[in-house]
XYZ file of C-alpha atoms in Angstrom:
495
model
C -33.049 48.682 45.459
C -36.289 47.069 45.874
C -40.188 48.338 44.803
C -41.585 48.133 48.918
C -42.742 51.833 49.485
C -40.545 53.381 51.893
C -42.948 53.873 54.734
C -43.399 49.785 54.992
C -44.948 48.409 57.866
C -44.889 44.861 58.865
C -47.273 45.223 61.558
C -49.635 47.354 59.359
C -49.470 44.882 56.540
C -50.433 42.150 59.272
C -53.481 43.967 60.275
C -54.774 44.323 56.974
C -54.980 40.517 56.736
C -57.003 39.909 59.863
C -60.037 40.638 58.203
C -58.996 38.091 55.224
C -62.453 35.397 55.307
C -61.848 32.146 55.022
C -63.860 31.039 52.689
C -61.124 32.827 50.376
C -59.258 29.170 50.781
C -58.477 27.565 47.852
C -60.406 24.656 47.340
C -58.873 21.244 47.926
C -56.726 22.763 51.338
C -58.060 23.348 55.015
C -57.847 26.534 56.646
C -56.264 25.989 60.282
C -57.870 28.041 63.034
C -55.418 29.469 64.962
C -57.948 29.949 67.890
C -58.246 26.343 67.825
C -57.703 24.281 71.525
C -53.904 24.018 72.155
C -53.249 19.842 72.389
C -51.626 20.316 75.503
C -54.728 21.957 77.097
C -57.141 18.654 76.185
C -58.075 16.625 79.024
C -56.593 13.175 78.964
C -59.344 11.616 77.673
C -59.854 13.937 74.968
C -56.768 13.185 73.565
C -57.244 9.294 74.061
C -60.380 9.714 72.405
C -58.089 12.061 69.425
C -55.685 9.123 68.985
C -58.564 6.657 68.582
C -59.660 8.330 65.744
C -56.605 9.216 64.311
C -56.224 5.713 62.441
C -59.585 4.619 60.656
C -60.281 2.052 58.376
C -61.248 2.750 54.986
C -64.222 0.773 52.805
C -63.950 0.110 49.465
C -60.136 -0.256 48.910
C -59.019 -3.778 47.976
C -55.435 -4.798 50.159
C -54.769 -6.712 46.780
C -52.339 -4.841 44.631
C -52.816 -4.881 40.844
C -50.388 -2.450 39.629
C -47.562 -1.839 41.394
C -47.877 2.352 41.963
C -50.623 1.403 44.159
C -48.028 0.327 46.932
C -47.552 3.423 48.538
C -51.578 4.167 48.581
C -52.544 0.827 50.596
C -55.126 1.038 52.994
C -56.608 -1.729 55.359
C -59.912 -2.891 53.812
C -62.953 -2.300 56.318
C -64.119 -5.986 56.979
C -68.069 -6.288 55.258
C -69.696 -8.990 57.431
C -73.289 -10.980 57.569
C -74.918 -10.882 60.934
C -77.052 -14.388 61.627
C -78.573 -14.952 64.767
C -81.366 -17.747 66.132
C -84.005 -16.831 68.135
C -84.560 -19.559 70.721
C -86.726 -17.727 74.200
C -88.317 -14.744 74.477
C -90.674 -12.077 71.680
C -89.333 -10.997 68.591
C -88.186 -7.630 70.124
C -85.916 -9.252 72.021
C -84.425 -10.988 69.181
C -83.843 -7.593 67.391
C -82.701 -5.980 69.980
C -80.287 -8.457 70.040
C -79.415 -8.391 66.573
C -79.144 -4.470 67.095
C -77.233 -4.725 69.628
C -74.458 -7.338 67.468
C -74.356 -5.094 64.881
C -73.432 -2.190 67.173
C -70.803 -4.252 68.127
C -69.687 -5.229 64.468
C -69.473 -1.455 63.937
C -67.631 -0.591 66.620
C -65.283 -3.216 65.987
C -64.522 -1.667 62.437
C -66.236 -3.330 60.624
C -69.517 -2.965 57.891
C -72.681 -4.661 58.440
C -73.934 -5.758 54.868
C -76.953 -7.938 55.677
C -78.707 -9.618 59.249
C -80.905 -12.463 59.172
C -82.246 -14.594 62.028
C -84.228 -17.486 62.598
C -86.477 -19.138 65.321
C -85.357 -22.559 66.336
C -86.407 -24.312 69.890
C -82.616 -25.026 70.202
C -79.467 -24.275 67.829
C -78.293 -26.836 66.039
C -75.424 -29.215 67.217
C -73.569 -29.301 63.750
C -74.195 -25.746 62.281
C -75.523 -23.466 64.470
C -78.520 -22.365 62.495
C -79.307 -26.183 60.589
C -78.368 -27.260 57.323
C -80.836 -25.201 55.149
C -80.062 -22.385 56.834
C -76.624 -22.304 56.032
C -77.554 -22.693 52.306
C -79.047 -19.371 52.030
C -76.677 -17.648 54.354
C -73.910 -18.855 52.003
C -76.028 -17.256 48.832
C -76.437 -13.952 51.029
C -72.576 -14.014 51.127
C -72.215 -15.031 47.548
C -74.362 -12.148 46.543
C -73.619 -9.066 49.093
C -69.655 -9.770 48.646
C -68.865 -10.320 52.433
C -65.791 -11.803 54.002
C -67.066 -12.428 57.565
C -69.996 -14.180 59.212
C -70.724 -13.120 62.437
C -72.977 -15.554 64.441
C -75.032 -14.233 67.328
C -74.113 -16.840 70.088
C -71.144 -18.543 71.535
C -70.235 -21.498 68.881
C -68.604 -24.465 69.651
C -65.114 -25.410 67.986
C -66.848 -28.257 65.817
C -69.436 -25.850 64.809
C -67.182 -22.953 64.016
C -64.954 -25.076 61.720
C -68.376 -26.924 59.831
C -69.347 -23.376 59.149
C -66.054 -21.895 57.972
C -66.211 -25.493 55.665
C -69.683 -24.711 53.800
C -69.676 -21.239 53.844
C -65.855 -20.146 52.585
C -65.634 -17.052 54.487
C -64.266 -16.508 58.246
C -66.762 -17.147 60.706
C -67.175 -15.910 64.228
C -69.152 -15.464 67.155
C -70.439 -12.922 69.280
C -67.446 -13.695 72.159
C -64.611 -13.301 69.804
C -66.284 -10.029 68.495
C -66.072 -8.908 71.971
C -62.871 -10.019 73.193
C -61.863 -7.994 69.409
C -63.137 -5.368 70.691
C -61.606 -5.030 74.407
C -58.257 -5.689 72.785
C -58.591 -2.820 70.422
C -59.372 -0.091 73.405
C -57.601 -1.886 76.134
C -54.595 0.597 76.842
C -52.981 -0.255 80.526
C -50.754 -2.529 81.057
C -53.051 -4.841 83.279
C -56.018 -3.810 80.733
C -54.002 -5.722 77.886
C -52.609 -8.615 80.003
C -56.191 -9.678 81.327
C -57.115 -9.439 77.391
C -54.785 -11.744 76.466
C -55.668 -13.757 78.747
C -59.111 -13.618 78.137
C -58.484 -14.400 73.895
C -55.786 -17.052 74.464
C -58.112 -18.756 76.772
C -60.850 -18.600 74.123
C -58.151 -19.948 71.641
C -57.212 -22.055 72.986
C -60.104 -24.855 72.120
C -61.013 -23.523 68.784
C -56.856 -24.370 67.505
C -57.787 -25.155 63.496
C -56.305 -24.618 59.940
C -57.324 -25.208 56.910
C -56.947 -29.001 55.921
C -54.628 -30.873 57.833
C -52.538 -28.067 58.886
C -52.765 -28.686 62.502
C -52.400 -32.726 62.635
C -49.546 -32.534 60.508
C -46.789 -34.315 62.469
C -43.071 -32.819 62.901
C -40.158 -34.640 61.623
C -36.448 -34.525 60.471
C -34.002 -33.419 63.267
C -34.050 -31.182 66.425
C -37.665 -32.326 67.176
C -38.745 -31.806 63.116
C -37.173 -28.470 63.171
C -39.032 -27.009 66.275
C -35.343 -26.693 67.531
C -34.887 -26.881 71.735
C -38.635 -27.252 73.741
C -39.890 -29.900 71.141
C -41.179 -32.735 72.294
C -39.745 -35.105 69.557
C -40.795 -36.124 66.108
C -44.114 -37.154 66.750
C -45.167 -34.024 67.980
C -48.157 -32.534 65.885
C -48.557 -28.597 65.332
C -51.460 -28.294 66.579
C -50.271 -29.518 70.211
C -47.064 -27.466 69.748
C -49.169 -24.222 69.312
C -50.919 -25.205 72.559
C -48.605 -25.834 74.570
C -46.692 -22.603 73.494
C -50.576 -21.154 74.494
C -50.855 -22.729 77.579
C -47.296 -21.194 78.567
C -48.156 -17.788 77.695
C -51.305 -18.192 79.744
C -49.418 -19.328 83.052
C -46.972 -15.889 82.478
C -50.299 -14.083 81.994
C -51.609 -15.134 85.396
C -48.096 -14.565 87.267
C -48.498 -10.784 86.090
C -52.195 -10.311 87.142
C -51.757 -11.825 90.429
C -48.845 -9.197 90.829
C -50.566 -6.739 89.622
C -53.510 -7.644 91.757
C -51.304 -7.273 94.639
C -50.908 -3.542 93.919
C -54.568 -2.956 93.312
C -55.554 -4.783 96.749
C -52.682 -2.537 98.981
C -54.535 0.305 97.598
C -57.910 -0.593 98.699
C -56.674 -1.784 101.566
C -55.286 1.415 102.393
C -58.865 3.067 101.643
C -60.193 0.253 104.323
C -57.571 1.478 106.543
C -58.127 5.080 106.352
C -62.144 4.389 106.339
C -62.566 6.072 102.834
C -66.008 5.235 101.901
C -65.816 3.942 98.226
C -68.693 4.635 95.253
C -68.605 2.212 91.909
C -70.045 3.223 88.676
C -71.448 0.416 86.937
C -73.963 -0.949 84.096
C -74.454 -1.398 80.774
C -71.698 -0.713 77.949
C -72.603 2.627 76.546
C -74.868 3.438 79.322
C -72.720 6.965 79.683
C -70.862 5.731 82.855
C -67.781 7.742 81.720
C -69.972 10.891 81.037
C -71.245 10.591 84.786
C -67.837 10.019 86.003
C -66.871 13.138 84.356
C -69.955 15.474 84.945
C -69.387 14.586 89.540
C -65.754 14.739 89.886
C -64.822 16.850 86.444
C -62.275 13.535 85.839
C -61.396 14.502 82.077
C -61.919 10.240 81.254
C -62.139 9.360 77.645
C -66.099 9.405 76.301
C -67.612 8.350 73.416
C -70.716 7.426 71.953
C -69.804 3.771 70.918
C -69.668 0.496 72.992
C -66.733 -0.714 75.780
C -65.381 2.667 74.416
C -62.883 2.528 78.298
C -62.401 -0.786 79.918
C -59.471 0.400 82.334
C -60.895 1.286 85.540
C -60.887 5.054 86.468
C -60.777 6.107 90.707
C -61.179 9.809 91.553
C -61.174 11.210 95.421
C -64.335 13.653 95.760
C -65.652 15.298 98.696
C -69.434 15.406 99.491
C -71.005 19.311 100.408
C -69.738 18.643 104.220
C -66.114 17.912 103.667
C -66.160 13.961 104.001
C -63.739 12.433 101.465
C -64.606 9.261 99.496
C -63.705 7.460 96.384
C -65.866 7.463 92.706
C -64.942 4.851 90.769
C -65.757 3.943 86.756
C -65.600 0.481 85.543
C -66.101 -1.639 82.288
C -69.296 -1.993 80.893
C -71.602 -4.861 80.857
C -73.085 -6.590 77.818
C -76.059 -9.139 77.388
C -74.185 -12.858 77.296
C -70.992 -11.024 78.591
C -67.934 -14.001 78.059
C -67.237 -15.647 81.209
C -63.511 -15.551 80.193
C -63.585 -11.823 80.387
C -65.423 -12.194 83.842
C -62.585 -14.566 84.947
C -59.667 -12.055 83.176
C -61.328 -8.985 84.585
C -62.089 -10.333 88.160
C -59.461 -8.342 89.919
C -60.862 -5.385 88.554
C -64.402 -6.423 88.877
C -63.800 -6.672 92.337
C -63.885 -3.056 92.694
C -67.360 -3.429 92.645
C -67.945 -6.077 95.034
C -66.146 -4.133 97.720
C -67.843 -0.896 97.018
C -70.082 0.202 99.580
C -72.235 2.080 97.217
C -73.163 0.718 93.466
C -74.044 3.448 91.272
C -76.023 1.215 88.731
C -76.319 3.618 85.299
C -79.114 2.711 83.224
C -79.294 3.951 79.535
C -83.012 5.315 79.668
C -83.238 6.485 75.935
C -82.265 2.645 74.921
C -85.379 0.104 73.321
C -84.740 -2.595 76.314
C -83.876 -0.679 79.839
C -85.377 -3.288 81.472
C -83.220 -6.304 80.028
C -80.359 -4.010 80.703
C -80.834 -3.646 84.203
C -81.793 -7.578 84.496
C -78.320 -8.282 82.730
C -76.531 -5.930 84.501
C -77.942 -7.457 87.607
C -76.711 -11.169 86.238
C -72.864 -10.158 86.773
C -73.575 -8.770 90.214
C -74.442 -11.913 90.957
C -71.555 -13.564 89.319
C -69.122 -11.287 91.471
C -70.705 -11.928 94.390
C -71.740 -8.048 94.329
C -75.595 -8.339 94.889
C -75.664 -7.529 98.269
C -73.858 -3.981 98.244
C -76.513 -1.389 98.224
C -77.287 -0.327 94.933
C -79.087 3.204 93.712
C -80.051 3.101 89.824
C -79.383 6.068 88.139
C -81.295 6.519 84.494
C -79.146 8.578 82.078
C -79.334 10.143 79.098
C -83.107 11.870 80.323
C -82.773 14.517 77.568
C -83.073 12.089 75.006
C -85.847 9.160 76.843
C -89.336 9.246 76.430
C -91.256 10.821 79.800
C -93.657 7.377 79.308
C -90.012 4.736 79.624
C -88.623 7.014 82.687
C -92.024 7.248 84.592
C -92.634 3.350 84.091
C -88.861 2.806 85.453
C -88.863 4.697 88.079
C -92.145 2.765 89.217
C -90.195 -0.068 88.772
C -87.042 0.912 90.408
C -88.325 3.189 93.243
C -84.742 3.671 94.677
C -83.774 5.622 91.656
C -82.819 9.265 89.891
C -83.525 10.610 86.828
C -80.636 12.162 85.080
C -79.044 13.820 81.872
C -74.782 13.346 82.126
C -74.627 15.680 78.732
C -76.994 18.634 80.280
C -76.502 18.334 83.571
C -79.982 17.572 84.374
C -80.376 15.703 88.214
C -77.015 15.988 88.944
C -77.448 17.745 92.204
C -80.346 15.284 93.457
C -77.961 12.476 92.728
C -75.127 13.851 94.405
C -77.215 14.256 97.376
C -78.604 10.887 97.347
C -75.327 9.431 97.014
C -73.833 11.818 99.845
C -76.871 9.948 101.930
C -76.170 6.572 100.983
C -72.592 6.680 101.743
C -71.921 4.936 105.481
C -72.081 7.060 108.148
C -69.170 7.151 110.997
C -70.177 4.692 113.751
C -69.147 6.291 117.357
C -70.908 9.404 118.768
C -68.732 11.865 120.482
C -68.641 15.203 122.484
C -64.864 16.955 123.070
C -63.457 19.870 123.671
C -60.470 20.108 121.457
C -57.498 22.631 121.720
C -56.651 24.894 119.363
C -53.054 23.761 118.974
C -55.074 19.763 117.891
C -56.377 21.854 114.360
C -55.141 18.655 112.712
C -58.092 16.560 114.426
C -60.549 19.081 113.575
C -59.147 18.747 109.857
C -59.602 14.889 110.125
C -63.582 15.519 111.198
C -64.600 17.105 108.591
C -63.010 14.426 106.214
C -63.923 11.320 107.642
C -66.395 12.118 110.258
C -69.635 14.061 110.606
C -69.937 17.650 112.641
C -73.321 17.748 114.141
C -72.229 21.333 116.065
C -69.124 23.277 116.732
C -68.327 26.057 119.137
C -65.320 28.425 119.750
C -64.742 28.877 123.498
C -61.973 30.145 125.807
C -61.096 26.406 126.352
C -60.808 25.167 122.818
C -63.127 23.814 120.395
C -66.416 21.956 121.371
C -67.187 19.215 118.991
C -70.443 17.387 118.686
C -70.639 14.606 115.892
C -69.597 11.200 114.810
C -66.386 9.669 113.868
C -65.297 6.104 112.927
C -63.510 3.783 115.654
C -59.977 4.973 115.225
C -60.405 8.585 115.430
C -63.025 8.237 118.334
C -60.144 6.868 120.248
C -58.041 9.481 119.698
C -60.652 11.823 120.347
C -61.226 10.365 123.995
C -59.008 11.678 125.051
C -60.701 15.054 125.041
C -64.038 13.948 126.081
C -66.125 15.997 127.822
């Protein structure tokens, strides 16, 4: 026997709970939405984007553990960091743009920018960088703020980097390992990782140190001083041990990316073959080349507002408003003083760009320096040897740029449109300048086709253009143009 009321209903008793509000919750536990989006139905890079933030660091918590119960509360201490930079050419906007930049990058690397100082200097200093007074007060910025990294705003050189780490007791490093920190953290294909690794053991390889003589220590004892089979005998000191075991990796590094390049060039050759005219997205890290890429062929890529947020090149097949098929493609990002080792590892997929026949060069038109951008930007086209392939400038992000910054760029960039990935804003007048930059088939032709030869009229409309069509008794007349290899075929029925 139990107290429910005889006429119990479960559906009834559901129904009365639908109207329950949720700010009934007791406080302390989330209320989970059952209208919320099913993971399954996220686009790909939505959930890329959902894993990324999945795992965050956490400032404030120490990684030291004083008592024992704290082992099973751990969490990775956020890294709190100095930013120093010396300001050698240009005004002092550049230099804080610069420094704005760097600590952009310190963020999105994980970590917490504490303090930034810089300093003018005609050139940096051979032994320190930033001179020997310099790195007295940097040292009492550290003492005082707590930080455990320096970050220095220029490529340092090994001797520099370890006289640094000597006076100021915390890690240093530069603005090309904070880089290469960051591509490894976001890199996610396979040939995205290997190239780097490549780029970071290459980097590594001249800046081998330890603390003391940890490195010139020499091996000793038996089996090559316990280095066991691949030592090169007792004499051998660790610090040539670790690079030879780094210049290995790096040869198996290569093997892989030429392989892999071999894949990447049969598909692009096949795109030659077929005559598939071919569109790169490029420009400046966090210019919103992703959100462009998205908002013209609806690709579902990974976006976010933070800097080489996708490195792994993304190609979608698109159609312009006349059937013709060609190729969109995303690519990394550019950066001011870009590493050249990640312009050597990322030269196979760099070259994407080179043999585009249509640049689509993003400019972020909200940001303090377009300008610089663009003339950065510009640098590595030169350095791939992709300066000559026509280029239209597109300047994003209009809904958030002054009117003054886009009038005065688009008087300086006359072969240019103005617009807005997030609202949609230009969209359509880019689309149709692109659709008129694209190469245009290069034979004329007049045929009358059969009906039974639909499959050539099929082929016209995606790789050639239809100037007029007509329906007769006869077949098809066709009026247009068509590249070389499907003019031939359509010879056949000239008329």
């Amino acid at each position: 026997m139990t107290n429910a009321p005889e006429d119990f209903s479960l559906a009834d008793e559901l129904e009365e709970t639908r109207d329950w509000d949720e700010d009934d919750a007791e406080p302390g536990y989330d209320v989970v939405s059952a209208e919320g989006p099913d993971p399954e139905e996220l686009s790909a890079g939505e959930q890329d984007l959902a894993e990324r933030h999945a795992l965050r660091r956490v400032a404030g918590l120490r990684t030291e553990l004083e008592d024992i119960t704290e082992v099973e509360y751990r969490q990775l201490r956020l890294e709190r960091v100095v930013l120093v930079g010396v300001w050698t050419d240009g005004s002092i906007a550049d230099a804080e743009n610069s420094m704005a930049e760097l600590a952009l990058l310190a963020e999105t690397a994980g970590s917490e920018v504490l303090e930034a100082v810089y300093q003018r200097r005609q050139k940096p200093d051979p032994a320190t960088f930033i001179g020997r007074g310099k790195v007295d007060g940097v040292r009492e910025i550290v003492q005082a703020t707590g930080a455990d990294t320096v970050i220095m705003d220029g490529e340092l050189a090994p001797s520099q980097l370890r006289n640094l780490e000597d006076k100021l007791k915390v890690k240093c490093v530069d603005r090309t390992a904070l880089i290469l920190d960051i591509f490894a953290q976001h890199a996610k294909s396979k040939e995205g990782q290997a190239q780097v690794e490549l780029a970071q053991l290459q980097y590594m390889k001249q800046r081998l140190r330890g603390w003391g003589g940890n490195l010139s220590r020499q091996a000793g004892g038996r089996v090559a001083g316990g280095e066991g089979i691949g030592g090169r005998g007792p004499g051998e000191t660790k610090i040539e041990t670790d690079r030879r075991r780094i210049n290995t990796r790096i040869a198996k590094l290569r093997r892989e990316l030429k392989a892999m390049k071999g894949t990447r060039e049969t598909k692009r050759a096949n795109r030659h073959r077929n005559e598939i005219p071919s569109v790169a997205i490029a420009g400046y890290t966090n210019a919103g080349k992703s959100s462009l890429l998205n908002r013209l062929t609806d690709a579902g890529v990974l976006v976010e507002d933070a800097l080489f947020a996708t490195l792994d090149p993304t190609t979608r097949k698109t159609t312009t408003s006349d059937g013709r098929v060609y190729t969109m493609s995303d690519t990394v990002g550019f950066v001011r003083h870009l590493p050249h080792q990640l312009v050597e590892a990322f030269r196979s997929t760099l070259e994407e760009v080179a043999e585009a026949d249509l640049i689509l060069h993003v400019v972020d038109g909200s940001h303090p320096d377009p300008e610089g951008q663009i003339a950065a930007v510009r640098e590595v086209f030169a350095d791939i040897e992709a300066s000559q392939v026509p280029e239209l400038v597109v300047i994003n992000k209009a809904d958030a740029a002054d009117p003054m910054v886009l009038a005065r760029l688009r008087a300086r960039e006359p072969h240019s449109v103005v617009v807005s990935a997030r609202t949609g804003e230009g969209i359509a007048e880019a689309l149709a300048q692109v659709e008129a930059e694209l190469p245009r088939p290069a034979v004329e032709f007049e045929a009358l086709l059969p009906y039974e030869r639909g499959d050539l009229i099929n082929r016209l409309h995606q790789r050639g253009e239809i100037e007029s069509m007509e329906h007769t008794a006869d077949g098809t007349r066709v009026k247009g143009r068509a590249d070389a290899r499907l003019a031939d075929e359509l010879a056949t029925y000239a008329v």
